């Protein structure tokens, strides 16, 4: 452009320089705007020219000629105003083109409706004249540059479904047939291209309306109502079609896929025929020429179409079509149009005036047959014309007889329609020959064939109407089979035959009745009578025995002779063999038998025997419900007699008849099977109902609950109701047997709470009272002269149990009712029912004189009691023993007093007895003391002791104990008692058990030591530690690697770290286990004693020597048998004692502890005491170290002028180490920590003491033994092992005060049982060393170092055994 400023080179428009580029761009844009104005002016001129065209004036689409006239100018303008790319710079033309399009949103272009805005124009391919109202770009203009630019910019769109719907909906005209065809083709094309949905198709068809012209007639076609299209292969196109079907001319060019796209379905022939039939006549939509009932030619064409498509019909369509045409006169005949059922094929020529079909070609015969066209004469015509109608009353007036009709029907039966067959069956067409008309004579009345029977002699004799048939009747001939098809009966039904027999019986026509029964039997299977439900027949027709005229139903008579006992009817004997055919069973249902039995029980013993015997044969069918019903029903006859003495009733089985019962004065009664018993009854026959009807009958009663004898529960029920009668009949002895039986069944009876409560309230228990009178017939003389034991019945709460209180019973025997003592089980019953024991009612006060100065007799008696208790209890069952011999040794003592007076009273009664005794038993705390006077009686001692040893003591037990206590051992041995075996058996068992237990402990310890040694070796090798470690004070021998292979003084190799130390304390693995017996120590083989142990004042050899001397000083009587000690305990008993020793420890609650010296205690001179049983202590509470109390010597507090708090603070580190050692010891034994106390006493050499089961440990001895120094250096093995032994020693004092054999046994086992735990805790990793603590001042200096003990262990030591004595 000349006005644009070029670049410096003058070759291009300058679009890069500032200001210049703005000028140039605006000039280019101005050029584009000017171009747009020029284009708009040209299009306005063209629009003015086109307005003169007729189509534009009429607002129609331009015609082809008009389009050719007006397209040249617009095409040239479109090419003129087409923007092309500029070179060399394309943006020069781009600025102008952008200004051309953006200067205005309005742009007019040429369309099929003239020049219109481009927004209203659409681009279309193909002929869319059916929407001519829509402006469309003419085809020549499509390729112009301007249109192409618009299409590229998206400003011109193709025709959419919405456009078609909008035009079809808004236009006011219907489419022409050509436009309709174009519309369908348009939709089909879119469907093939998959560019249209079903919803869019429905929206187009819904608004599309066209005009269809055919044969000079026009109709409006609303495509929204069209549902079907026509298949010319099935329906000719020239046939009339329903309004909802589109004509074939519109769909002939469409495929099946296209029609499915349009949503059309194929018109079915059956639907088309239905439309033809339903729309004929004046009210229909069809013309006269298309009426199937008035136009034979059109009807023939319709039948041809139907015949051609019949094979493709479904069965449902065939049925509906036949029903539709059934009343339609669609069949052309020579007699006019007829319905199918009134038309005949041309083959029917019986009459000349029949409506035979004609003018029907190419129609298949099966189709006409299916429609109902007849091949046979209509049965009504036959009956009317040939056999005479209703007006012909005489058979002779008719042309045909029923025989002729049957023979005619035989030939054409296959073609007779079903309707005619049903009419033949329901029409009376045949006469009968009956007994009323005379034999062989035909009746005047006609019957349906189904009402007649075959003409046979037997049916005629039964009085049945038979078919009249000339000549011989053959059931299997064609005529016979046809007659059976029509319903002719060959035999009466079972019900009809039964009614005939019953009617004959009621009329007393026995001949007909018997013939009917015989006919039923003979034809039972052939006529199907065996399949009849004979049980449901209630009509009586069978004769029974005993009556000539009585008839019953099959279910009311039976063949078993024994059912007559119940009153059932029996079938006559000659019919028994045919009972199955007649439906008669041998026996009635068991329910009916039971009902008869309940309604009418047996009247005599014989009657009952026969009925119960029969019921035994039916046990297999009795159910539990039946049994329960019979068991509680009163069906067993018994006769009760009134007792002459007290009016009570007794019972026995009924006699043979009622008269016999009445003659004996009895009354007939009935009882239930559960309440009667089988057999003669013995002593109970007058109490219970005992019956005996024979073995077979009794089986039925047993099944119903009868028993051979009453059960304990039944006995108890009756006993509490009639105790006096029981006692009167059974007497005391047998009555007591009954009570014993009830007592033995108590575990079962107690489940019945109501029964137990009734037994508690009923006075049925037997009790005795000893009085000084003669009594009555229920009395039994006692051994005491002038004393009589009287028996009576009472409630349990009024009776006492004597039990162990024989002596007290002798005092109050005339004031109490006592339970029998013959049986413990019986006593238990009394107890269960609430009988109190005599002991609970006795109040006893004992008064003792002064103790005798000489207790030797009492001690001797105590020794005898401890010794003989084992002999007495040797053969006594364990469950009968209250306390064993071991308990007696520990808990029973004997003391002598000068006098014993006992005052005894009975609660609730003002009765008291005061008497002197030579011996009595008294409880003091947990121990029992037998107080005796100097001249005591062994009998009193045995009575008191037997109650203590046995759970239930009897007089005989006390006498046995008296004999054992009174006799010496030799005398008892001469009497057959194996003294040695009894006394040594327990000792041997305890010895063996303890050895095994000790071996097990040693094995566990050895395994533990080996495991730990192996682990230490592995750790030493892994660390490469090969240097020798010096033995520190408190180290165990062999704890260093250098010591693991050294030998002891005997030349034997040391066994390791802890083993050597344990040997030092008395545990020698691999040697003979320790034993407990007093004779086990061999003084000649006593090993040397550790010097350190001697410093502590203990010499095991001296102890063993002392025991030998003690044994030599025993009396001859005592030494005749082994001495029984507490060492003869089993391992279980030992373990129990050990636990008791541990758990008996308790804390000390006082703030001081003062114990003056006891002059009776032997004082050991010049020896360090380990502990004293009664130490001389004077200590005060100083305070708590954490949770452990600390006590200080009162003299030390005074001398040192200090306080407890200051002492604890000054020695806290040392005390803490001592506390940690004691805490580890409590962990070993699981002893309560609050039972352990620390004390510091400068005047005492005691390591520890036990005061009232509180354990006190001396801190000064902890320092003197160098244990404090060991703990400070981290060596805890020796302190823990030593003080654990000391703690075990003190805990043993919880049970044994003296250092006797029992004490040693408890101490040894206490240590042995906790050996493994002690070793594990002692060898655990030491805690960090505490700072050195300054020891408190002491009266004497501690030894510089602890001398190593000898490796030879004491002979009877165990873990920690080196500290047995102080």
PDB file of C-alpha atoms in Angstrom, residues 554-564 566-570 584-594 596 614-615 618 621:
ATOM      1  CA  UNK A 554     -63.516-102.150  56.979  1.00  0.00           C
ATOM      2  CA  UNK A 555     -61.856 -99.899  59.575  1.00  0.00           C
ATOM      3  CA  UNK A 556     -64.313-101.022  62.269  1.00  0.00           C
ATOM      4  CA  UNK A 557     -63.763-104.779  62.146  1.00  0.00           C
ATOM      5  CA  UNK A 558     -60.649-106.906  62.588  1.00  0.00           C
ATOM      6  CA  UNK A 559     -59.465-110.492  62.324  1.00  0.00           C
ATOM      7  CA  UNK A 560     -57.440-110.912  65.545  1.00  0.00           C
ATOM      8  CA  UNK A 561     -59.597-112.859  68.005  1.00  0.00           C
ATOM      9  CA  UNK A 562     -58.103-111.108  71.041  1.00  0.00           C
ATOM     10  CA  UNK A 563     -59.316-107.646  70.061  1.00  0.00           C
ATOM     11  CA  UNK A 564     -62.774-108.821  71.034  1.00  0.00           C
ATOM     12  CA  UNK A 566     -61.855-104.499  73.871  1.00  0.00           C
ATOM     13  CA  UNK A 567     -65.320-104.822  72.305  1.00  0.00           C
ATOM     14  CA  UNK A 568     -64.207-104.551  68.659  1.00  0.00           C
ATOM     15  CA  UNK A 569     -66.197-106.338  65.918  1.00  0.00           C
ATOM     16  CA  UNK A 570     -64.599-109.365  64.258  1.00  0.00           C
ATOM     17  CA  UNK A 584     -59.606-105.262  56.961  1.00  0.00           C
ATOM     18  CA  UNK A 585     -56.604-105.254  59.325  1.00  0.00           C
ATOM     19  CA  UNK A 586     -55.758-107.839  61.926  1.00  0.00           C
ATOM     20  CA  UNK A 587     -55.515-105.374  64.784  1.00  0.00           C
ATOM     21  CA  UNK A 588     -57.073-101.998  65.432  1.00  0.00           C
ATOM     22  CA  UNK A 589     -54.833 -98.927  65.706  1.00  0.00           C
ATOM     23  CA  UNK A 590     -53.117 -98.835  69.065  1.00  0.00           C
ATOM     24  CA  UNK A 591     -54.693 -95.456  69.822  1.00  0.00           C
ATOM     25  CA  UNK A 592     -58.165 -96.987  69.643  1.00  0.00           C
ATOM     26  CA  UNK A 593     -57.113 -99.866  71.867  1.00  0.00           C
ATOM     27  CA  UNK A 594     -55.780 -97.427  74.431  1.00  0.00           C
ATOM     28  CA  UNK A 596     -61.102 -98.490  74.853  1.00  0.00           C
ATOM     29  CA  UNK A 614     -52.489-108.659  74.097  1.00  0.00           C
ATOM     30  CA  UNK A 615     -50.959-105.246  74.788  1.00  0.00           C
ATOM     31  CA  UNK A 618     -48.321-104.555  70.576  1.00  0.00           C
ATOM     32  CA  UNK A 621     -46.027 -99.843  68.132  1.00  0.00           C
TER      33      UNK A 621
END
